[in-house]
Amino acid sequence: MSRPSRLEQLELLPYIGKWLVIAFIVACLAGAASALFLHALDWATATRLAHPALIWLLPVAGFFVGWCYLRLGRPVEAGNNLIIDEIHDPKKVIPLRMVPMVLGGTVISHLFGASVGREGTAVQMGGALADQLTHLLRLRPEDRRIVLMAGIAAGFSSVFGTPLAGAIFGLEVLAIGRMRYDALFPCVVAAIAADQVGQALGIHHTHYAVSQVAPLGLVSVLSVVVAGILFGLIGMVFANSAHAIGAFMKRHIAYAPLRPLAGGAVIAAAVWATDGYRYIGLGIPSIVQAFQQPAAPWDFAGKLLFTVASLGSGFKGGEVTPLFYIGATLGNALAPLLQLPFSMLAGLGFVAVFAGAANTPIATIVMAIELFGPDIAPFAAIACIAAYLFSGHSGIYHAQRVGHAKHRALPGELRLSELGAYRKRLRQQSVARTPEQ
């Protein structure tokens, strides 16, 4: 009876060896690309801060990026959604041009003052570089899926310095309520190694300190549940608003490069009129401040508006760092109302708004532990799960599938972008079945 068991373990040895090598290659590619990107991003941010008048060139920069994508980047314009779709329904290798296109587009967006993030760029570079191994190593479709997931994990890990959260993000982001454990080992190896590669190439990540955590008790737990609900609702508003502005721009401006031009003009004028320079770029100083002292209670709304306008009009980057900003400043504003420490609620908002907007509660709970320490773990679990539930079946990634619905029956494998049409059909069928009065 023991022989089949021993044979199974022996068969795992080449599997482990194969994915150690492949995951390490993916990690080197993604980690090096992220390091180059983050160094370029530091330069772009420093240059913009030194020359605030660059904001007036944002419309021109937007037109240029839009024109480049129209001429050269149509096959990769879908970005993160393209990678998710290729994992679910493999068709063809992601063009390598995705790497320079998204790298250049994001650095330009930050240089001239768009409010965008960086995770999207790192994930796209990691996924596209990893996918080049498909032909080189003659990977089977099922192995290609795993390589793409490892690329996502490596990109996320190296850009934020959270290897375990990055590994789980690569597994969790594909479908609501379901993870693929066949990619667990490659994703963990790729995420850990990519983080180490980035550090070896001079990457230093911001430290966010949660200086005080409330005692675990009935009142504190209920307060965190309330905060988590609000974090989830804001995550839903963010995702829906970004998609709605993007759809509005496509309906009313047919020529793609004109969308970021128009959006850039509105953003530049709004920054000048409101002195809203703290709402553009990554906004990391404002995030750090939210952990240390009271911030303006409207900061989360300002960042939300500038970010959805930037992403909806076509500027390149990501959503996650702006979501960190929105969550941390919203938590800061809620802390006096809920009688919880500023730093604790800023940290919970940091991860929970992201959990709701991306539908990745497990990755964000792990991220909280990696960033803030184990003491916050019970509260992070409560806040992230509440935010995940109350954000509904919405999300920043349209290609994300419904694996297991959160709280109501939905067809499996439905894309988030298809939910609106599905609900419309249900309403029409309900009306058709209703007898005339």
GROMACS .gro file of C-alpha atoms in nm:
model
  437
    1MET     CA    1   0.000   0.000   0.000
    2SER     CA    2   0.295   0.236   0.056
    3ARG     CA    3   0.452   0.195  -0.289
    4PRO     CA    4   0.213   0.426  -0.482
    5SER     CA    5   0.269   0.691  -0.217
    6ARG     CA    6   0.649   0.672  -0.258
    7LEU     CA    7   0.616   0.686  -0.636
    8GLU     CA    8   0.398   0.994  -0.611
    9GLN     CA    9   0.662   1.174  -0.403
   10LEU     CA   10   0.932   1.076  -0.652
   11GLU     CA   11   0.723   1.217  -0.934
   12LEU     CA   12   0.705   1.548  -0.749
   13LEU     CA   13   1.082   1.595  -0.757
   14PRO     CA   14   1.107   1.687  -1.128
   15TYR     CA   15   0.793   1.901  -1.088
   16ILE     CA   16   0.955   2.096  -0.804
   17GLY     CA   17   1.280   2.129  -0.998
   18LYS     CA   18   1.104   2.246  -1.312
   19TRP     CA   19   0.904   2.518  -1.138
   20LEU     CA   20   1.196   2.630  -0.924
   21VAL     CA   21   1.389   2.709  -1.241
   22ILE     CA   22   1.097   2.865  -1.431
   23ALA     CA   23   0.976   3.068  -1.134
   24PHE     CA   24   1.327   3.198  -1.070
   25ILE     CA   25   1.360   3.310  -1.432
   26VAL     CA   26   1.022   3.484  -1.408
   27ALA     CA   27   1.133   3.648  -1.083
   28CYS     CA   28   1.455   3.779  -1.235
   29LEU     CA   29   1.270   3.926  -1.533
   30ALA     CA   30   0.988   4.080  -1.329
   31GLY     CA   31   1.211   4.199  -1.044
   32ALA     CA   32   1.456   4.369  -1.278
   33ALA     CA   33   1.174   4.533  -1.475
   34SER     CA   34   1.009   4.657  -1.155
   35ALA     CA   35   1.340   4.794  -1.028
   36LEU     CA   36   1.391   4.988  -1.352
   37PHE     CA   37   1.033   5.111  -1.333
   38LEU     CA   38   1.052   5.224  -0.969
   39HIS     CA   39   1.380   5.409  -1.025
   40ALA     CA   40   1.224   5.584  -1.326
   41LEU     CA   41   0.915   5.661  -1.118
   42ASP     CA   42   1.127   5.817  -0.843
   43TRP     CA   43   1.290   6.041  -1.105
   44ALA     CA   44   0.954   6.138  -1.256
   45THR     CA   45   0.807   6.221  -0.914
   46ALA     CA   46   1.109   6.427  -0.806
   47THR     CA   47   1.106   6.616  -1.135
   48ARG     CA   48   0.735   6.694  -1.109
   49LEU     CA   49   0.768   6.814  -0.751
   50ALA     CA   50   1.058   7.039  -0.851
   51HIS     CA   51   0.861   7.182  -1.144
   52PRO     CA   52   0.490   7.209  -1.053
   53ALA     CA   53   0.415   7.389  -1.379
   54LEU     CA   54   0.457   7.055  -1.561
   55ILE     CA   55   0.091   6.990  -1.476
   56TRP     CA   56  -0.007   7.222  -1.763
   57LEU     CA   57   0.157   6.982  -2.009
   58LEU     CA   58  -0.056   6.691  -1.885
   59PRO     CA   59  -0.303   6.719  -2.179
   60VAL     CA   60  -0.015   6.707  -2.429
   61ALA     CA   61   0.139   6.410  -2.248
   62GLY     CA   62  -0.198   6.235  -2.247
   63PHE     CA   63  -0.241   6.289  -2.620
   64PHE     CA   64   0.109   6.151  -2.685
   65VAL     CA   65   0.050   5.837  -2.475
   66GLY     CA   66  -0.292   5.787  -2.634
   67TRP     CA   67  -0.145   5.827  -2.984
   68CYS     CA   68   0.133   5.576  -2.910
   69TYR     CA   69  -0.119   5.319  -2.790
   70LEU     CA   70  -0.341   5.383  -3.093
   71ARG     CA   71  -0.051   5.332  -3.334
   72LEU     CA   72   0.151   5.066  -3.157
   73GLY     CA   73  -0.030   4.938  -2.852
   74ARG     CA   74  -0.375   4.821  -2.961
   75PRO     CA   75  -0.297   4.451  -2.900
   76VAL     CA   76  -0.196   4.527  -2.539
   77GLU     CA   77  -0.433   4.813  -2.456
   78ALA     CA   78  -0.646   4.595  -2.227
   79GLY     CA   79  -0.355   4.574  -1.982
   80ASN     CA   80  -0.425   4.368  -1.669
   81ASN     CA   81  -0.753   4.248  -1.816
   82LEU     CA   82  -0.568   4.100  -2.114
   83ILE     CA   83  -0.347   3.894  -1.881
   84ILE     CA   84  -0.646   3.772  -1.679
   85ASP     CA   85  -0.831   3.677  -1.998
   86GLU     CA   86  -0.529   3.487  -2.129
   87ILE     CA   87  -0.511   3.285  -1.808
   88HIS     CA   88  -0.879   3.192  -1.827
   89ASP     CA   89  -0.894   3.146  -2.205
   90PRO     CA   90  -0.545   3.112  -2.357
   91LYS     CA   91  -0.523   3.233  -2.717
   92LYS     CA   92  -0.186   3.382  -2.805
   93VAL     CA   93   0.130   3.496  -2.632
   94ILE     CA   94   0.110   3.851  -2.498
   95PRO     CA   95   0.318   4.079  -2.723
   96LEU     CA   96   0.645   4.190  -2.566
   97ARG     CA   97   0.565   4.548  -2.664
   98MET     CA   98   0.337   4.562  -2.358
   99VAL     CA   99   0.649   4.615  -2.143
  100PRO     CA  100   0.789   4.935  -2.298
  101MET     CA  101   0.440   5.069  -2.372
  102VAL     CA  102   0.310   5.049  -2.017
  103LEU     CA  103   0.646   5.145  -1.864
  104GLY     CA  104   0.678   5.458  -2.076
  105GLY     CA  105   0.309   5.547  -2.050
  106THR     CA  106   0.310   5.524  -1.671
  107VAL     CA  107   0.630   5.723  -1.621
  108ILE     CA  108   0.496   5.997  -1.850
  109SER     CA  109   0.163   5.999  -1.666
  110HIS     CA  110   0.343   6.047  -1.333
  111LEU     CA  111   0.590   6.303  -1.469
  112PHE     CA  112   0.314   6.540  -1.577
  113GLY     CA  113   0.075   6.486  -1.287
  114ALA     CA  114  -0.187   6.217  -1.352
  115SER     CA  115  -0.323   6.046  -1.041
  116VAL     CA  116  -0.240   5.685  -1.116
  117GLY     CA  117  -0.063   5.401  -0.940
  118ARG     CA  118   0.207   5.150  -1.023
  119GLU     CA  119   0.074   4.798  -0.962
  120GLY     CA  120  -0.084   4.776  -1.307
  121THR     CA  121   0.248   4.851  -1.472
  122ALA     CA  122   0.441   4.597  -1.264
  123VAL     CA  123   0.179   4.325  -1.316
  124GLN     CA  124   0.165   4.385  -1.691
  125MET     CA  125   0.543   4.381  -1.724
  126GLY     CA  126   0.571   4.068  -1.511
  127GLY     CA  127   0.299   3.887  -1.703
  128ALA     CA  128   0.425   3.988  -2.049
  129LEU     CA  129   0.788   3.899  -1.973
  130ALA     CA  130   0.687   3.566  -1.818
  131ASP     CA  131   0.473   3.482  -2.122
  132GLN     CA  132   0.775   3.507  -2.351
  133LEU     CA  133   0.888   3.177  -2.198
  134THR     CA  134   0.589   3.006  -2.360
  135HIS     CA  135   0.757   2.966  -2.699
  136LEU     CA  136   1.111   2.946  -2.563
  137LEU     CA  137   1.031   2.654  -2.334
  138ARG     CA  138   0.744   2.515  -2.545
  139LEU     CA  139   0.505   2.526  -2.254
  140ARG     CA  140   0.171   2.350  -2.259
  141PRO     CA  141  -0.144   2.565  -2.217
  142GLU     CA  142  -0.186   2.458  -1.854
  143ASP     CA  143   0.178   2.546  -1.781
  144ARG     CA  144   0.138   2.878  -1.960
  145ARG     CA  145  -0.146   2.970  -1.724
  146ILE     CA  146   0.079   2.902  -1.426
  147VAL     CA  147   0.364   3.107  -1.575
  148LEU     CA  148   0.132   3.404  -1.624
  149MET     CA  149   0.009   3.377  -1.267
  150ALA     CA  150   0.369   3.364  -1.146
  151GLY     CA  151   0.439   3.676  -1.352
  152ILE     CA  152   0.151   3.858  -1.183
  153ALA     CA  153   0.274   3.748  -0.839
  154ALA     CA  154   0.633   3.852  -0.914
  155GLY     CA  155   0.531   4.193  -1.047
  156PHE     CA  156   0.304   4.270  -0.752
  157SER     CA  157   0.556   4.147  -0.495
  158SER     CA  158   0.851   4.339  -0.635
  159VAL     CA  159   0.669   4.671  -0.665
  160PHE     CA  160   0.525   4.668  -0.310
  161GLY     CA  161   0.776   4.457  -0.117
  162THR     CA  162   0.510   4.212   0.003
  163PRO     CA  163   0.608   3.867  -0.131
  164LEU     CA  164   0.344   3.655   0.043
  165ALA     CA  165   0.064   3.896  -0.045
  166GLY     CA  166   0.198   3.908  -0.401
  167ALA     CA  167   0.189   3.529  -0.430
  168ILE     CA  168  -0.169   3.510  -0.305
  169PHE     CA  169  -0.273   3.804  -0.523
  170GLY     CA  170  -0.156   3.611  -0.830
  171LEU     CA  171  -0.384   3.323  -0.727
  172GLU     CA  172  -0.682   3.522  -0.599
  173VAL     CA  173  -0.728   3.803  -0.851
  174LEU     CA  174  -0.847   3.577  -1.133
  175ALA     CA  175  -1.190   3.486  -0.996
  176ILE     CA  176  -1.411   3.601  -0.710
  177GLY     CA  177  -1.428   3.337  -0.438
  178ARG     CA  178  -1.190   3.085  -0.592
  179MET     CA  179  -0.816   3.024  -0.604
  180ARG     CA  180  -0.609   2.787  -0.816
  181TYR     CA  181  -0.372   2.594  -0.592
  182ASP     CA  182  -0.189   2.426  -0.880
  183ALA     CA  183   0.007   2.752  -0.918
  184LEU     CA  184   0.076   2.800  -0.547
  185PHE     CA  185   0.437   2.680  -0.545
  186PRO     CA  186   0.549   2.873  -0.858
  187CYS     CA  187   0.372   3.190  -0.740
  188VAL     CA  188   0.534   3.177  -0.395
  189VAL     CA  189   0.881   3.114  -0.537
  190ALA     CA  190   0.844   3.385  -0.803
  191ALA     CA  191   0.709   3.639  -0.556
  192ILE     CA  192   0.980   3.585  -0.293
  193ALA     CA  193   1.262   3.580  -0.547
  194ALA     CA  194   1.133   3.887  -0.735
  195ASP     CA  195   1.125   4.086  -0.412
  196GLN     CA  196   1.484   3.985  -0.341
  197VAL     CA  197   1.591   4.079  -0.695
  198GLY     CA  198   1.433   4.422  -0.656
  199GLN     CA  199   1.610   4.480  -0.326
  200ALA     CA  200   1.941   4.371  -0.476
  201LEU     CA  201   1.890   4.632  -0.749
  202GLY     CA  202   1.845   4.912  -0.500
  203ILE     CA  203   1.471   4.922  -0.441
  204HIS     CA  204   1.360   5.054  -0.101
  205HIS     CA  205   0.996   5.037   0.000
  206THR     CA  206   0.812   5.288   0.215
  207HIS     CA  207   0.759   5.187   0.577
  208TYR     CA  208   0.411   5.241   0.716
  209ALA     CA  209   0.403   5.222   1.096
  210VAL     CA  210   0.091   5.128   1.290
  211SER     CA  211   0.195   5.261   1.629
  212GLN     CA  212  -0.109   5.150   1.828
  213VAL     CA  213  -0.363   4.867   1.796
  214ALA     CA  214  -0.680   4.869   2.005
  215PRO     CA  215  -0.750   4.576   2.240
  216LEU     CA  216  -0.961   4.303   2.084
  217GLY     CA  217  -1.312   4.337   2.226
  218LEU     CA  218  -1.677   4.363   2.131
  219VAL     CA  219  -1.677   4.742   2.084
  220SER     CA  220  -1.356   4.749   1.881
  221VAL     CA  221  -1.471   4.459   1.662
  222LEU     CA  222  -1.807   4.622   1.590
  223SER     CA  223  -1.633   4.951   1.510
  224VAL     CA  224  -1.404   4.774   1.264
  225VAL     CA  225  -1.704   4.602   1.102
  226VAL     CA  226  -1.863   4.946   1.047
  227ALA     CA  227  -1.536   5.078   0.905
  228GLY     CA  228  -1.501   4.771   0.681
  229ILE     CA  229  -1.849   4.824   0.538
  230LEU     CA  230  -1.762   5.186   0.454
  231PHE     CA  231  -1.428   5.080   0.304
  232GLY     CA  232  -1.608   4.829   0.081
  233LEU     CA  233  -1.864   5.083  -0.035
  234ILE     CA  234  -1.587   5.330  -0.125
  235GLY     CA  235  -1.403   5.055  -0.312
  236MET     CA  236  -1.722   4.987  -0.508
  237VAL     CA  237  -1.770   5.359  -0.582
  238PHE     CA  238  -1.410   5.381  -0.704
  239ALA     CA  239  -1.437   5.084  -0.939
  240ASN     CA  240  -1.778   5.178  -1.079
  241SER     CA  241  -1.680   5.543  -1.125
  242ALA     CA  242  -1.360   5.462  -1.312
  243HIS     CA  243  -1.545   5.226  -1.547
  244ALA     CA  244  -1.831   5.475  -1.595
  245ILE     CA  245  -1.597   5.762  -1.686
  246GLY     CA  246  -1.407   5.536  -1.925
  247ALA     CA  247  -1.731   5.431  -2.096
  248PHE     CA  248  -1.850   5.794  -2.112
  249MET     CA  249  -1.526   5.908  -2.276
  250LYS     CA  250  -1.541   5.628  -2.534
  251ARG     CA  251  -1.902   5.713  -2.623
  252HIS     CA  252  -1.842   6.084  -2.667
  253ILE     CA  253  -1.483   6.101  -2.797
  254ALA     CA  254  -1.423   5.861  -3.083
  255TYR     CA  255  -1.055   5.942  -3.142
  256ALA     CA  256  -0.871   5.772  -2.856
  257PRO     CA  257  -0.579   6.020  -2.809
  258LEU     CA  258  -0.826   6.301  -2.751
  259ARG     CA  259  -0.963   6.131  -2.438
  260PRO     CA  260  -0.653   6.178  -2.219
  261LEU     CA  261  -0.605   6.520  -2.376
  262ALA     CA  262  -0.949   6.630  -2.262
  263GLY     CA  263  -0.914   6.453  -1.927
  264GLY     CA  264  -0.569   6.600  -1.875
  265ALA     CA  265  -0.699   6.952  -1.939
  266VAL     CA  266  -0.975   6.906  -1.680
  267ILE     CA  267  -0.734   6.757  -1.425
  268ALA     CA  268  -0.474   7.033  -1.473
  269ALA     CA  269  -0.737   7.305  -1.434
  270ALA     CA  270  -0.881   7.134  -1.125
  271VAL     CA  271  -0.536   7.099  -0.964
  272TRP     CA  272  -0.468   7.469  -1.021
  273ALA     CA  273  -0.813   7.580  -0.902
  274THR     CA  274  -0.812   7.372  -0.583
  275ASP     CA  275  -0.438   7.367  -0.511
  276GLY     CA  276  -0.480   6.990  -0.531
  277TYR     CA  277  -0.117   6.895  -0.591
  278ARG     CA  278  -0.132   6.645  -0.302
  279TYR     CA  279  -0.393   6.446  -0.498
  280ILE     CA  280  -0.178   6.376  -0.805
  281GLY     CA  281   0.094   6.117  -0.852
  282LEU     CA  282   0.130   5.837  -0.598
  283GLY     CA  283   0.071   6.059  -0.295
  284ILE     CA  284   0.295   5.852  -0.066
  285PRO     CA  285   0.378   6.145   0.170
  286SER     CA  286   0.005   6.189   0.234
  287ILE     CA  287  -0.033   5.816   0.301
  288VAL     CA  288   0.251   5.825   0.554
  289GLN     CA  289   0.097   6.133   0.717
  290ALA     CA  290  -0.236   5.952   0.758
  291PHE     CA  291  -0.060   5.704   0.989
  292GLN     CA  292   0.089   5.980   1.203
  293GLN     CA  293  -0.157   6.265   1.252
  294PRO     CA  294  -0.509   6.382   1.159
  295ALA     CA  295  -0.555   6.463   0.791
  296ALA     CA  296  -0.819   6.666   0.611
  297PRO     CA  297  -1.142   6.461   0.621
  298TRP     CA  298  -1.203   6.520   0.249
  299ASP     CA  299  -0.863   6.395   0.130
  300PHE     CA  300  -0.997   6.050   0.041
  301ALA     CA  301  -1.266   6.207  -0.180
  302GLY     CA  302  -1.014   6.435  -0.353
  303LYS     CA  303  -0.784   6.145  -0.436
  304LEU     CA  304  -1.078   5.935  -0.553
  305LEU     CA  305  -1.201   6.204  -0.792
  306PHE     CA  306  -0.861   6.279  -0.942
  307THR     CA  307  -0.779   5.908  -0.982
  308VAL     CA  308  -1.101   5.800  -1.151
  309ALA     CA  309  -1.070   6.102  -1.383
  310SER     CA  310  -0.712   6.003  -1.471
  311LEU     CA  311  -0.780   5.632  -1.524
  312GLY     CA  312  -1.116   5.688  -1.693
  313SER     CA  313  -0.968   5.927  -1.947
  314GLY     CA  314  -0.693   5.683  -2.043
  315PHE     CA  315  -0.377   5.761  -1.845
  316LYS     CA  316  -0.162   5.456  -1.772
  317GLY     CA  317  -0.055   5.321  -1.434
  318GLY     CA  318  -0.255   5.131  -1.180
  319GLU     CA  319  -0.523   5.160  -0.920
  320VAL     CA  320  -0.372   5.010  -0.608
  321THR     CA  321  -0.154   5.288  -0.466
  322PRO     CA  322  -0.437   5.542  -0.509
  323LEU     CA  323  -0.661   5.292  -0.330
  324PHE     CA  324  -0.404   5.279  -0.048
  325TYR     CA  325  -0.421   5.660  -0.030
  326ILE     CA  326  -0.801   5.664  -0.032
  327GLY     CA  327  -0.823   5.391   0.232
  328ALA     CA  328  -0.559   5.536   0.464
  329THR     CA  329  -0.705   5.888   0.458
  330LEU     CA  330  -1.061   5.758   0.494
  331GLY     CA  331  -0.953   5.548   0.793
  332ASN     CA  332  -0.783   5.855   0.937
  333ALA     CA  333  -1.108   6.053   0.903
  334LEU     CA  334  -1.313   5.773   1.064
  335ALA     CA  335  -1.080   5.717   1.359
  336PRO     CA  336  -1.223   5.991   1.588
  337LEU     CA  337  -1.580   5.889   1.503
  338LEU     CA  338  -1.517   5.522   1.583
  339GLN     CA  339  -1.282   5.599   1.872
  340LEU     CA  340  -0.997   5.393   1.732
  341PRO     CA  341  -0.628   5.488   1.695
  342PHE     CA  342  -0.540   5.691   1.382
  343SER     CA  343  -0.260   5.463   1.271
  344MET     CA  344  -0.464   5.146   1.323
  345LEU     CA  345  -0.763   5.262   1.119
  346ALA     CA  346  -0.537   5.416   0.853
  347GLY     CA  347  -0.370   5.076   0.817
  348LEU     CA  348  -0.702   4.894   0.797
  349GLY     CA  349  -0.832   5.136   0.536
  350PHE     CA  350  -0.506   5.100   0.343
  351VAL     CA  351  -0.570   4.730   0.281
  352ALA     CA  352  -0.951   4.705   0.307
  353VAL     CA  353  -1.046   4.955   0.034
  354PHE     CA  354  -0.812   4.763  -0.195
  355ALA     CA  355  -0.970   4.434  -0.080
  356GLY     CA  356  -1.315   4.562  -0.177
  357ALA     CA  357  -1.213   4.715  -0.510
  358ALA     CA  358  -1.002   4.417  -0.624
  359ASN     CA  359  -1.202   4.134  -0.459
  360THR     CA  360  -0.887   3.996  -0.298
  361PRO     CA  361  -0.952   3.968   0.078
  362ILE     CA  362  -0.696   3.697   0.155
  363ALA     CA  363  -0.409   3.876  -0.020
  364THR     CA  364  -0.488   4.200   0.161
  365ILE     CA  365  -0.508   4.034   0.504
  366VAL     CA  366  -0.163   3.888   0.443
  367MET     CA  367  -0.043   4.226   0.316
  368ALA     CA  368  -0.157   4.389   0.641
  369ILE     CA  369   0.047   4.139   0.842
  370GLU     CA  370   0.355   4.188   0.620
  371LEU     CA  371   0.334   4.568   0.636
  372PHE     CA  372   0.202   4.636   0.986
  373GLY     CA  373   0.285   4.328   1.192
  374PRO     CA  374   0.083   4.037   1.335
  375ASP     CA  375  -0.094   4.235   1.608
  376ILE     CA  376  -0.331   4.390   1.354
  377ALA     CA  377  -0.421   4.054   1.193
  378PRO     CA  378  -0.764   3.994   1.358
  379PHE     CA  379  -0.884   4.345   1.279
  380ALA     CA  380  -0.742   4.329   0.926
  381ALA     CA  381  -0.932   4.006   0.864
  382ILE     CA  382  -1.259   4.160   0.982
  383ALA     CA  383  -1.214   4.483   0.784
  384CYS     CA  384  -1.100   4.318   0.460
  385ILE     CA  385  -1.374   4.055   0.460
  386ALA     CA  386  -1.644   4.312   0.537
  387ALA     CA  387  -1.511   4.537   0.260
  388TYR     CA  388  -1.497   4.243   0.018
  389LEU     CA  389  -1.860   4.153   0.087
  390PHE     CA  390  -2.000   4.506   0.079
  391SER     CA  391  -1.825   4.606  -0.243
  392GLY     CA  392  -2.069   4.373  -0.417
  393HIS     CA  393  -1.995   4.210  -0.751
  394SER     CA  394  -1.798   4.504  -0.882
  395GLY     CA  395  -1.426   4.549  -0.923
  396ILE     CA  396  -1.141   4.733  -1.087
  397TYR     CA  397  -1.063   4.434  -1.314
  398HIS     CA  398  -1.339   4.380  -1.572
  399ALA     CA  399  -1.195   4.044  -1.680
  400GLN     CA  400  -1.224   3.897  -1.331
  401ARG     CA  401  -1.462   3.600  -1.324
  402VAL     CA  402  -1.727   3.504  -1.074
  403GLY     CA  403  -1.597   3.181  -0.921
  404HIS     CA  404  -1.834   3.167  -0.625
  405ALA     CA  405  -2.079   3.452  -0.577
  406LYS     CA  406  -2.046   3.652  -0.255
  407HIS     CA  407  -2.405   3.632  -0.133
  408ARG     CA  408  -2.642   3.568  -0.422
  409ALA     CA  409  -2.665   3.313  -0.703
  410LEU     CA  410  -2.475   3.407  -1.019
  411PRO     CA  411  -2.357   3.194  -1.311
  412GLY     CA  412  -2.003   3.067  -1.279
  413GLU     CA  413  -1.727   3.205  -1.503
  414LEU     CA  414  -1.923   3.523  -1.576
  415ARG     CA  415  -1.692   3.821  -1.636
  416LEU     CA  416  -1.756   4.126  -1.418
  417SER     CA  417  -1.804   4.328  -1.738
  418GLU     CA  418  -2.094   4.096  -1.830
  419LEU     CA  419  -2.284   4.133  -1.503
  420GLY     CA  420  -2.477   4.441  -1.618
  421ALA     CA  421  -2.613   4.265  -1.927
  422TYR     CA  422  -2.694   3.953  -1.721
  423ARG     CA  423  -2.894   4.152  -1.466
  424LYS     CA  424  -3.074   4.338  -1.744
  425ARG     CA  425  -3.182   4.007  -1.899
  426LEU     CA  426  -3.309   3.889  -1.560
  427ARG     CA  427  -3.519   4.205  -1.520
  428GLN     CA  428  -3.663   4.167  -1.868
  429GLN     CA  429  -3.750   3.802  -1.803
  430SER     CA  430  -3.911   3.898  -1.472
  431VAL     CA  431  -4.123   4.164  -1.640
  432ALA     CA  432  -4.223   3.921  -1.916
  433ARG     CA  433  -4.338   3.664  -1.660
  434THR     CA  434  -4.543   3.918  -1.462
  435PRO     CA  435  -4.913   3.879  -1.556
  436GLU     CA  436  -5.102   4.188  -1.671
  437GLN     CA  437  -5.308   4.354  -1.401
   0.00000   0.00000   0.00000
